[in-house]
CSV table of C-alpha atoms and ligand atoms in Angstrom, one decimal:
chain,number,residue,atom,x,y,z
T,646,MET,CA,23.1,-1.8,-27.2
T,647,LYS,CA,26.5,-0.7,-26.1
T,648,GLU,CA,27.0,-0.4,-22.3
T,649,ASP,CA,28.8,2.9,-23.1
T,650,LEU,CA,25.5,4.3,-24.4
T,651,LEU,CA,23.7,3.8,-20.8
T,652,LYS,CA,26.5,5.2,-18.9
T,653,GLU,CA,26.4,8.1,-21.3
T,654,VAL,CA,22.6,8.7,-20.9
T,655,TYR,CA,22.9,8.4,-17.1
T,656,ALA,CA,25.9,10.8,-16.9
T,657,GLY,CA,23.7,13.2,-18.8
T,658,MET,CA,21.2,13.0,-15.9
T,659,GLY,CA,23.7,13.5,-13.2
T,660,ILE,CA,24.6,10.0,-12.3
T,661,SER,CA,28.4,9.5,-12.1
T,662,ARG,CA,30.1,6.4,-13.4
T,663,GLU,CA,30.9,5.5,-10.0
T,664,VAL,CA,27.4,5.4,-8.7
T,665,TYR,CA,26.2,3.8,-12.0
T,666,GLU,CA,28.7,0.9,-11.7
T,667,TYR,CA,28.0,0.4,-8.0
T,668,GLY,CA,24.2,-0.1,-8.9
T,669,GLU,CA,25.1,-2.5,-11.6
T,670,ARG,CA,27.3,-4.4,-9.2
T,671,THR,CA,24.3,-4.3,-6.8
T,672,LEU,CA,21.9,-5.8,-9.5
T,673,ALA,CA,24.2,-8.2,-10.8
T,674,ALA,CA,23.3,-10.0,-7.4
T,675,LEU,CA,19.6,-9.7,-7.6
T,676,GLU,CA,18.8,-11.7,-10.7
T,677,ASP,CA,17.1,-14.5,-8.7
T,678,ARG,CA,15.0,-12.2,-6.6
T,679,PHE,CA,13.8,-10.2,-9.8
T,680,ARG,CA,12.9,-13.5,-11.5
T,681,ARG,CA,10.8,-14.5,-8.4
T,682,ILE,CA,9.2,-11.0,-8.4
T,683,ASP,CA,8.4,-11.4,-12.1
T,684,GLU,CA,6.9,-14.9,-11.8
T,685,VAL,CA,4.4,-13.5,-9.1
T,686,SER,CA,3.5,-10.8,-11.4
T,687,GLU,CA,3.0,-13.2,-14.3
T,688,TYR,CA,0.6,-15.2,-12.1
T,689,ASN,CA,-1.3,-12.2,-10.8
T,690,GLN,CA,-1.5,-10.8,-14.6
T,691,LEU,CA,-3.3,-13.8,-15.7
T,692,LYS,CA,-5.6,-13.7,-12.6
T,693,VAL,CA,-6.7,-10.3,-13.4
T,694,VAL,CA,-7.2,-11.1,-17.1
T,695,ARG,CA,-9.1,-14.1,-16.4
T,696,ALA,CA,-11.3,-12.1,-14.0
T,697,MET,CA,-11.9,-9.6,-16.7
T,698,GLN,CA,-12.8,-12.2,-19.1
T,699,GLU,CA,-15.0,-14.3,-17.0
T,700,CYS,CA,-16.9,-11.1,-16.1
T,701,ARG,CA,-17.2,-10.3,-19.8
T,702,VAL,CA,-15.8,-7.0,-19.6
T,703,SER,CA,-17.0,-5.1,-22.9
T,704,GLU,CA,-16.0,-1.8,-24.7
T,705,ALA,CA,-19.4,-0.5,-23.2
T,706,CYS,CA,-18.0,-1.0,-19.6
T,707,LEU,CA,-15.1,1.6,-20.4
T,708,LEU,CA,-17.9,4.3,-20.7
T,709,GLY,CA,-19.2,6.1,-17.5
T,710,THR,CA,-22.5,7.3,-16.4
T,711,THR,CA,-23.7,10.7,-14.9
T,712,GLY,CA,-26.4,11.6,-12.4
T,713,TYR,CA,-27.6,9.1,-10.2
T,714,GLY,CA,-25.7,6.4,-12.0
T,715,TYR,CA,-28.5,3.7,-12.1
T,716,ASN,CA,-27.6,0.8,-14.2
T,717,ASP,CA,-23.9,1.7,-14.6
T,718,LEU,CA,-22.9,-1.6,-16.3
T,719,GLY,CA,-19.0,-0.7,-16.2
T,720,ARG,CA,-19.2,0.1,-12.5
T,721,ASP,CA,-21.1,-3.1,-11.5
T,722,THR,CA,-18.9,-5.2,-13.8
T,723,LEU,CA,-15.7,-3.6,-12.4
T,724,GLU,CA,-17.1,-4.5,-8.9
T,725,ALA,CA,-17.5,-8.2,-10.1
T,726,VAL,CA,-13.9,-8.3,-11.3
T,727,TYR,CA,-12.6,-7.0,-8.2
T,728,ALA,CA,-14.7,-9.7,-6.1
T,729,LYS,CA,-13.2,-12.4,-8.4
T,730,VAL,CA,-9.7,-11.3,-8.4
T,731,PHE,CA,-9.9,-11.0,-4.3
T,732,HIS,CA,-11.8,-14.0,-4.2
T,733,THR,CA,-14.8,-12.5,-2.1
T,734,GLU,CA,-18.5,-12.6,-2.6
T,735,ASP,CA,-18.8,-8.9,-3.5
T,736,ALA,CA,-17.0,-5.6,-3.9
T,737,LEU,CA,-17.4,-1.9,-3.7
T,738,VAL,CA,-15.0,0.1,-6.0
T,739,ARG,CA,-16.0,3.5,-6.4
T,740,PRO,CA,-14.5,7.1,-7.2
T,741,GLN,CA,-16.6,8.4,-4.2
T,742,ILE,CA,-14.3,6.7,-1.8
T,743,THR,CA,-11.7,9.4,-1.6
T,744,CYS,CA,-8.7,7.5,-0.4
T,745,GLY,CA,-7.4,4.6,1.6
T,746,THR,CA,-8.5,6.1,5.0
T,747,HIS,CA,-12.0,6.7,3.8
T,748,ALA,CA,-12.4,3.1,2.5
T,749,LEU,CA,-11.2,1.9,5.8
T,750,ALA,CA,-13.2,4.2,7.8
T,751,LEU,CA,-16.4,3.4,5.7
T,752,ALA,CA,-15.8,-0.3,6.3
T,753,LEU,CA,-15.6,0.2,10.0
T,754,MET,CA,-18.3,2.8,10.4
T,755,SER,CA,-20.8,0.8,8.2
T,756,ASN,CA,-20.3,-2.6,10.0
T,757,LEU,CA,-20.0,-1.5,13.6
T,758,ARG,CA,-23.0,-0.4,15.8
T,759,PRO,CA,-23.1,1.6,19.2
T,760,GLY,CA,-22.0,-0.7,21.9
T,761,ASP,CA,-19.8,-2.7,19.7
T,762,GLN,CA,-15.9,-3.3,20.4
T,763,LEU,CA,-13.2,-3.1,17.7
T,764,LEU,CA,-10.0,-4.9,18.4
T,765,SER,CA,-6.5,-4.5,16.5
T,766,PRO,CA,-4.6,-7.7,17.4
T,767,VAL,CA,-1.4,-6.4,15.4
T,768,GLY,CA,-0.7,-3.1,17.5
T,769,LYS,CA,-1.2,0.4,16.6
T,770,PRO,CA,-3.1,1.1,13.2
T,771,TYR,CA,-1.9,3.4,10.7
T,772,ASP,CA,-1.6,7.1,11.8
T,773,THR,CA,-4.8,8.3,10.1
T,774,LEU,CA,-6.9,5.7,11.6
T,775,GLU,CA,-6.4,6.9,15.3
T,776,GLU,CA,-8.7,9.7,14.6
T,777,VAL,CA,-11.2,7.3,12.7
T,778,ILE,CA,-11.4,5.1,15.7
T,779,GLY,CA,-10.9,7.8,18.4
T,780,ILE,CA,-7.6,6.7,19.9
T,781,ARG,CA,-6.7,10.6,19.5
T,782,PRO,CA,-10.1,12.3,20.0
T,783,SER,CA,-11.7,13.6,16.9
T,784,ARG,CA,-15.1,14.7,15.6
T,785,GLY,CA,-17.3,12.0,14.1
T,786,SER,CA,-14.9,9.2,15.4
T,787,LEU,CA,-16.1,5.8,16.3
T,788,ALA,CA,-15.7,6.5,19.9
T,789,GLU,CA,-18.2,9.4,19.5
T,790,TYR,CA,-20.5,6.8,18.4
T,791,GLY,CA,-20.2,4.5,21.3
T,792,VAL,CA,-17.8,2.0,19.7
T,793,SER,CA,-14.9,0.9,22.0
T,794,TYR,CA,-11.5,-0.1,21.1
T,795,ARG,CA,-8.9,-2.7,22.2
T,796,GLN,CA,-5.4,-3.1,21.1
T,797,VAL,CA,-3.2,-6.1,21.4
T,798,ASP,CA,0.5,-5.4,20.5
T,799,LEU,CA,2.7,-7.7,18.6
T,800,LEU,CA,5.4,-9.5,20.9
T,801,SER,CA,8.9,-8.3,20.6
T,802,ASP,CA,9.8,-11.0,17.9
T,803,GLY,CA,6.9,-9.7,15.8
T,804,SER,CA,4.8,-12.8,16.5
T,805,PHE,CA,1.1,-12.7,17.6
T,806,ASP,CA,0.2,-12.5,21.2
T,807,TYR,CA,-2.3,-15.0,21.0
T,808,GLU,CA,-3.0,-15.4,24.8
T,809,ASN,CA,-3.7,-11.5,25.1
T,810,ILE,CA,-5.7,-11.6,21.8
T,811,ARG,CA,-7.8,-14.4,23.4
T,812,ASN,CA,-8.1,-12.4,26.6
T,813,ASN,CA,-9.3,-9.2,24.8
T,814,ILE,CA,-12.2,-11.0,22.6
T,815,ASN,CA,-15.6,-10.7,24.6
T,816,GLU,CA,-19.1,-10.5,23.8
T,817,HIS,CA,-19.0,-7.0,22.5
T,818,THR,CA,-16.2,-7.8,20.0
T,819,ARG,CA,-17.8,-7.2,16.6
T,820,LEU,CA,-14.8,-6.6,14.3
T,821,VAL,CA,-11.1,-7.2,14.3
T,822,THR,CA,-8.9,-5.1,12.0
T,823,ILE,CA,-5.6,-6.3,10.5
T,824,GLN,CA,-3.1,-4.3,8.9
T,825,ARG,CA,-1.1,-6.1,6.5
T,826,SER,CA,1.5,-3.5,5.9
T,827,LYS,CA,3.9,-2.3,8.6
T,828,GLY,CA,3.0,1.3,7.2
T,829,TYR,CA,5.5,3.6,9.0
T,830,GLN,CA,6.3,1.4,11.7
T,831,THR,CA,9.3,-0.9,12.2
T,832,ARG,CA,7.3,-4.0,12.9
T,833,PRO,CA,7.4,-6.7,10.1
T,834,THR,CA,4.7,-6.6,7.5
T,835,LEU,CA,2.5,-9.6,7.7
T,836,SER,CA,2.5,-12.1,4.9
T,837,VAL,CA,-1.0,-13.3,3.7
T,838,GLU,CA,-0.3,-16.8,5.1
T,839,ARG,CA,0.1,-15.1,8.7
T,840,ILE,CA,-2.8,-13.2,8.4
T,841,GLY,CA,-4.7,-16.6,7.6
T,842,GLU,CA,-3.3,-18.0,10.8
T,843,LEU,CA,-4.5,-15.0,12.8
T,844,ILE,CA,-7.9,-15.1,11.3
T,845,SER,CA,-8.3,-18.7,11.9
T,846,PHE,CA,-7.4,-18.2,15.8
T,847,ILE,CA,-9.9,-15.7,16.0
T,848,LYS,CA,-12.9,-17.5,14.1
T,849,GLY,CA,-11.9,-20.2,16.5
T,850,ILE,CA,-12.9,-18.3,19.4
T,851,ARG,CA,-15.9,-16.6,17.9
T,852,PRO,CA,-16.8,-17.4,14.2
T,853,ASP,CA,-19.2,-14.4,13.9
T,854,ILE,CA,-16.4,-11.8,14.5
T,855,ILE,CA,-15.7,-9.7,11.2
T,856,CYS,CA,-12.2,-9.9,10.2
T,857,MET,CA,-11.0,-6.8,8.2
T,858,VAL,CA,-7.6,-6.5,6.6
T,859,ASP,CA,-6.2,-3.2,5.7
T,860,ASN,CA,-4.6,-4.3,2.4
T,861,CYS,CA,-2.8,-0.9,1.5
T,862,TYR,CA,0.5,-1.5,-0.3
T,863,GLY,CA,0.0,-5.2,-0.3
T,864,GLU,CA,-2.1,-6.0,-3.3
T,865,PHE,CA,-0.2,-8.2,-5.9
T,866,VAL,CA,2.8,-8.6,-3.8
T,867,GLU,CA,1.9,-12.2,-3.4
T,868,THR,CA,0.0,-14.6,-5.4
T,869,ILE,CA,-2.8,-15.0,-2.7
T,870,GLU,CA,-4.8,-12.2,-0.9
T,871,PRO,CA,-6.3,-11.9,2.3
T,872,GLY,CA,-9.8,-13.1,0.8
T,873,ASP,CA,-8.0,-16.4,0.2
T,874,VAL,CA,-7.3,-16.9,3.9
T,875,GLY,CA,-10.7,-16.1,5.3
T,876,ALA,CA,-10.7,-12.3,5.6
T,877,ASP,CA,-14.3,-11.0,5.7
T,878,MET,CA,-13.4,-7.6,4.1
T,879,VAL,CA,-10.4,-6.6,2.2
T,880,VAL,CA,-10.0,-2.7,2.0
T,881,GLY,CA,-7.5,-0.6,0.1
T,882,SER,CA,-6.7,2.7,-1.9
T,883,LEU,CA,-6.7,3.0,-5.6
T,884,ILE,CA,-4.1,5.4,-5.6
T,885,LYS,CA,-1.8,2.7,-4.4
T,886,ASN,CA,-1.1,-0.8,-5.9
T,887,PRO,CA,-4.5,-1.9,-7.5
T,888,GLY,CA,-4.9,1.6,-9.3
T,889,GLY,CA,-1.8,0.7,-11.2
T,890,GLY,CA,-0.7,4.3,-11.4
T,891,LEU,CA,-3.8,5.2,-13.6
T,892,ALA,CA,-6.8,5.6,-11.2
T,893,PRO,CA,-7.1,9.2,-10.4
T,894,ILE,CA,-8.9,8.5,-7.1
T,895,GLY,CA,-10.8,5.7,-5.4
T,896,GLY,CA,-10.9,3.1,-3.0
T,897,TYR,CA,-12.2,-0.6,-2.7
T,898,ILE,CA,-13.8,-2.9,-0.1
T,899,ALA,CA,-13.9,-6.5,-1.3
T,900,GLY,CA,-15.7,-9.0,1.0
T,901,LYS,CA,-18.8,-11.0,2.3
T,902,ARG,CA,-21.9,-9.6,0.5
T,903,GLU,CA,-23.3,-8.3,3.6
T,904,CYS,CA,-20.1,-6.5,4.7
T,905,VAL,CA,-20.0,-5.0,1.4
T,906,GLU,CA,-23.7,-4.0,1.3
T,907,ASN,CA,-23.6,-2.5,4.7
T,908,ALA,CA,-20.7,-0.3,3.5
T,909,ALA,CA,-22.6,0.7,0.3
T,910,PHE,CA,-25.6,1.8,2.3
T,911,ARG,CA,-23.3,4.0,4.3
T,912,LEU,CA,-21.5,5.5,1.5
T,913,THR,CA,-24.7,6.5,-0.4
T,914,SER,CA,-27.8,6.1,1.9
T,915,PRO,CA,-29.8,3.7,3.6
T,916,GLY,CA,-32.3,2.1,0.9
T,917,LEU,CA,-29.9,3.2,-2.1
T,918,GLY,CA,-26.7,1.3,-1.5
T,919,LYS,CA,-24.9,0.1,-4.6
T,920,GLU,CA,-27.6,1.1,-6.9
T,921,VAL,CA,-26.4,4.8,-7.2
T,922,GLY,CA,-23.0,6.5,-7.6
T,923,ALA,CA,-22.3,7.6,-11.1
T,924,SER,CA,-18.8,6.5,-12.3
T,925,LEU,CA,-18.3,9.7,-14.5
T,926,GLY,CA,-15.4,9.3,-16.5
T,927,VAL,CA,-12.9,7.2,-14.4
T,928,LEU,CA,-13.8,3.6,-15.5
T,929,LYS,CA,-11.4,3.1,-18.2
T,930,ASP,CA,-8.7,4.2,-15.9
T,931,PHE,CA,-10.0,1.9,-13.0
T,932,TYR,CA,-9.9,-1.2,-15.5
T,933,GLN,CA,-6.8,-0.5,-17.2
T,934,GLY,CA,-5.0,0.4,-14.0
T,935,LEU,CA,-6.0,-2.9,-12.5
T,936,PHE,CA,-4.9,-4.7,-15.7
T,937,LEU,CA,-1.6,-2.9,-15.3
T,938,ALA,CA,-1.3,-3.4,-11.4
T,939,PRO,CA,0.5,-6.6,-11.3
T,940,SER,CA,3.3,-5.4,-13.4
T,941,VAL,CA,3.6,-2.0,-11.8
T,942,THR,CA,3.7,-3.4,-8.3
T,943,ALA,CA,6.5,-5.6,-9.5
T,944,SER,CA,8.3,-2.7,-10.6
T,945,ALA,CA,7.9,-1.0,-7.4
T,946,LEU,CA,9.0,-4.2,-5.6
T,947,LYS,CA,12.0,-4.3,-7.6
T,948,GLY,CA,12.8,-0.8,-6.6
T,949,ALA,CA,12.6,-1.7,-2.8
T,950,VAL,CA,14.7,-4.6,-3.2
T,951,PHE,CA,17.3,-2.7,-5.2
T,952,ALA,CA,17.5,0.2,-2.6
T,953,ALA,CA,17.8,-2.3,0.4
T,954,ASN,CA,20.7,-3.9,-1.2
T,955,LEU,CA,22.2,-0.5,-2.5
T,956,TYR,CA,22.1,1.1,0.9
T,957,GLU,CA,22.8,-1.8,3.4
T,958,PRO,CA,26.4,-2.4,2.5
T,959,LEU,CA,27.0,1.5,3.0
T,960,GLY,CA,26.2,1.1,6.5
T,961,PHE,CA,22.7,2.2,6.6
T,962,SER,CA,20.1,0.2,8.3
T,963,VAL,CA,17.3,-0.9,6.0
T,964,VAL,CA,13.8,-2.4,6.8
T,965,PRO,CA,13.1,-5.1,5.2
T,966,ASP,CA,16.9,-6.0,4.8
T,967,GLY,CA,18.4,-7.0,1.5
T,968,THR,CA,17.4,-10.7,1.7
T,969,GLU,CA,14.0,-10.8,3.3
T,970,SER,CA,10.9,-12.0,1.5
T,971,ARG,CA,8.6,-9.0,0.7
T,972,HIS,CA,4.8,-8.4,1.8
T,973,ASP,CA,4.5,-5.0,0.9
T,974,ILE,CA,6.2,-2.4,-1.3
T,975,ILE,CA,7.4,0.0,1.5
T,976,GLN,CA,11.4,0.3,1.9
T,977,ALA,CA,12.6,2.3,5.0
T,978,VAL,CA,16.3,3.3,5.0
T,979,THR,CA,17.7,5.0,8.1
T,980,PHE,CA,20.3,7.6,7.7
T,981,GLY,CA,20.6,8.9,11.2
T,982,THR,CA,21.0,12.6,10.4
T,983,PRO,CA,18.4,15.1,9.0
T,984,GLU,CA,21.0,16.0,6.1
T,985,GLY,CA,20.5,12.2,5.0
T,986,VAL,CA,16.9,12.4,5.0
T,987,VAL,CA,16.8,15.6,3.0
T,988,ALA,CA,19.4,14.7,0.5
T,989,PHE,CA,17.7,11.3,-0.1
T,990,CYS,CA,14.3,12.9,-0.6
T,991,GLN,CA,15.6,15.7,-2.8
T,992,GLY,CA,17.2,13.1,-5.0
T,993,ILE,CA,14.0,11.1,-5.5
T,994,GLN,CA,12.2,14.4,-6.5
T,995,ALA,CA,14.9,15.3,-8.8
T,996,ALA,CA,14.5,12.1,-10.6
T,997,ALA,CA,10.6,12.6,-11.1
T,998,PRO,CA,8.9,13.1,-14.3
T,999,VAL,CA,6.7,15.9,-12.9
T,1000,ASP,CA,8.0,18.8,-10.8
T,1001,SER,CA,11.7,17.5,-10.9
T,1002,HIS,CA,12.7,21.1,-10.8
T,1003,VAL,CA,11.2,21.9,-7.3
T,1004,THR,CA,13.3,21.4,-4.2
T,1005,PRO,CA,11.2,19.7,-1.5
T,1006,GLN,CA,11.8,21.1,1.9
T,1007,PRO,CA,10.7,19.9,5.5
T,1008,TRP,CA,7.5,21.6,6.7
T,1009,ASP,CA,5.0,21.4,9.7
T,1010,MET,CA,2.5,19.0,8.4
T,1011,PRO,CA,-0.9,18.8,9.9
T,1012,GLY,CA,-1.2,15.7,12.2
T,1013,TYR,CA,2.5,15.1,12.7
T,1014,ASP,CA,4.6,16.0,15.6
T,1015,SER,CA,7.8,16.8,13.8
T,1016,GLN,CA,8.6,18.4,10.5
T,1017,VAL,CA,8.1,16.2,7.6
T,1018,ILE,CA,10.0,16.2,4.1
T,1019,MET,CA,8.1,14.6,1.1
T,1020,ALA,CA,9.3,13.9,-2.4
T,1021,ALA,CA,6.5,13.1,-5.0
T,1022,GLY,CA,6.6,14.1,-8.7
T,1023,ALA,CA,3.5,12.1,-9.6
T,1024,PHE,CA,1.1,12.4,-12.3
T,1025,VAL,CA,-1.7,11.7,-9.8
T,1026,SER,CA,-1.3,13.8,-7.0
T,1027,GLY,CA,-0.3,12.1,-3.6
T,1028,SER,CA,-0.1,8.7,-5.4
T,1029,SER,CA,2.3,6.5,-3.6
T,1030,ILE,CA,2.3,3.8,-6.3
T,1031,GLU,CA,4.5,6.4,-8.1
T,1032,LEU,CA,8.1,6.9,-6.9
T,1033,SER,CA,7.7,8.7,-3.8
T,1034,ALA,CA,9.5,9.1,-0.4
T,1035,ASP,CA,9.0,10.8,2.9
T,1036,GLY,CA,10.8,11.4,6.0
T,1037,PRO,CA,10.0,12.7,9.5
T,1038,ILE,CA,12.7,14.9,10.6
T,1039,LYS,CA,13.4,13.3,14.1
T,1040,PRO,CA,15.4,10.4,15.2
T,1041,PRO,CA,16.2,7.8,14.0
T,1042,TYR,CA,16.2,9.8,10.8
T,1043,ALA,CA,14.5,7.3,8.4
T,1044,VAL,CA,13.0,7.8,5.3
T,1045,TYR,CA,10.1,5.6,3.8
T,1046,PHE,CA,9.8,5.3,0.2
T,1047,GLN,CA,7.8,3.3,-2.2
T,1048,GLY,CA,6.5,3.0,-5.8
T,1049,GLY,CA,7.9,3.3,-9.2
T,1050,LEU,CA,5.5,2.9,-12.2
T,1051,THR,CA,8.4,1.2,-14.1
T,1052,TRP,CA,11.3,-0.6,-12.9
T,1053,GLN,CA,13.5,1.5,-15.0
T,1054,HIS,CA,12.3,4.8,-13.2
T,1055,ALA,CA,12.6,3.3,-9.6
T,1056,LYS,CA,16.1,2.5,-10.5
T,1057,PHE,CA,17.0,5.8,-11.7
T,1058,GLY,CA,15.5,7.5,-8.5
T,1059,ILE,CA,17.4,5.4,-6.2
T,1060,LEU,CA,20.6,6.0,-8.1
T,1061,LYS,CA,19.9,9.8,-7.9
T,1062,SER,CA,19.2,9.6,-4.2
T,1063,LEU,CA,22.7,8.0,-3.6
T,1064,GLN,CA,24.3,10.5,-6.1
T,1065,THR,CA,22.6,13.3,-4.0
T,1066,LEU,CA,24.0,12.1,-0.7
T,1067,LEU,CA,27.4,11.9,-2.2
T,1068,ASP,CA,27.3,15.3,-3.8
T,1069,ARG,CA,26.2,16.9,-0.6
T,1070,GLY,CA,28.8,15.2,1.4
T,1071,VAL,CA,26.6,13.3,3.7
T,1072,LEU,CA,28.1,10.1,2.1
T,1073,LEU,CA,31.9,10.2,1.7
T,1074,HIS,CA,32.5,7.4,-0.5
T,1075,ILE,CA,31.0,4.1,-1.9
V,1956,PLP,C1,-1.9,4.7,3.0
V,1956,PLP,C2,-2.4,3.7,3.9
V,1956,PLP,C3,-3.6,3.9,4.6
V,1956,PLP,C4,-4.5,5.4,4.3
V,1956,PLP,O1,-4.4,5.5,2.9
V,1956,PLP,P1,-4.8,7.2,2.4
V,1956,PLP,O2,-5.1,6.8,0.9
V,1956,PLP,O3,-3.2,7.8,2.5
V,1956,PLP,O4,-5.7,7.6,3.1
V,1956,PLP,C5,-4.0,3.1,5.5
V,1956,PLP,N1,-3.2,2.0,5.9
V,1956,PLP,C6,-2.2,1.8,5.5
V,1956,PLP,C7,-1.2,0.6,5.8
V,1956,PLP,C8,-1.6,2.7,4.3
V,1956,PLP,O5,-0.4,2.3,3.7
């Protein structure tokens, strides 16, 4: 195909020749990175297919049940597939788990009892978990049920504070929660290998402590998952990586049989557990989404790497930086001005397949202490494996963005964000 044809189609979508060519120069230097991302995705694709084959996924598994959902072959087989993919004894994968926070709350609340203590050895957990734990007082929190909480922050260089972790483990410590992704913080995301080191350290002190990993945004970024390095529970959302963009709802908990069963008895009811919970019509999307997840995650990763390398030379600070190895799909870019944050997010929105004609504005979102602007033109509402961005309107004026069901769309969205910055005069030249 003539290169001119591509330039033309981009021009028709509002991307100037200058921005297009800057993008191509950036890409030319990323061949090696992209090849390595493709290799991981190839490995994970085979891992998923193998698990589906070994579990004898059949056409009947794609159908759903109604009512109580007894003998739901597709649901039970899918849970076996997840357990194989994450190398755990068992898994709970359900549309009744409404989101990632719910999956994490379920894992915690079902495996902790009054008098137990929860420890986070990796600093403050994701915002929404503050109310689950009761760090911010909240109705129904773990704190209300007599579960206490301790936290040990990472050291300033991002390493584990082993001494303080040891000092904060006592006879009440029942569960340790380890968040893989940095979420919306500036600390580094943890590699699975580092998570394994931390788990070994904790098990070395008390082998009966349950180690749970918040795996959100991390699935399929590496060839191994936390279950490979000793995690007792691995927890995540299906409207992020493992849903592959197709799952319309859902969460998963993969782990030790006892932990997963505890979660099932809490999700449904004591005595019922995994036996009930109709899958309705979502199974085909759960299976097909998982099948696509390795390649969708690779697309999102390429987008993140591309954006870091596009914005860094323009003087904006980016986390992770252009060359760092990746352990999740989130990319932060600091613009330093509200106008920069707004232009970026509006650019991402303008590139969306759905709702591209609406212009997101900063608003007072519940639970946040500043206005927030969000860009999301997604097929699944709120899905952040689809190209999406959000930025709190407060210093340092950074945006966090992630996702992209296809690399080609992620690329277009990122070019569109840069074009919007230029068109608004937030950025004067490239
Ligand atoms: C997204 C996310 C959550 C919460 O998931 P929701 O689906 O938004 O409730 C928890 N932890 C991390 C690290 C996340 O990225």
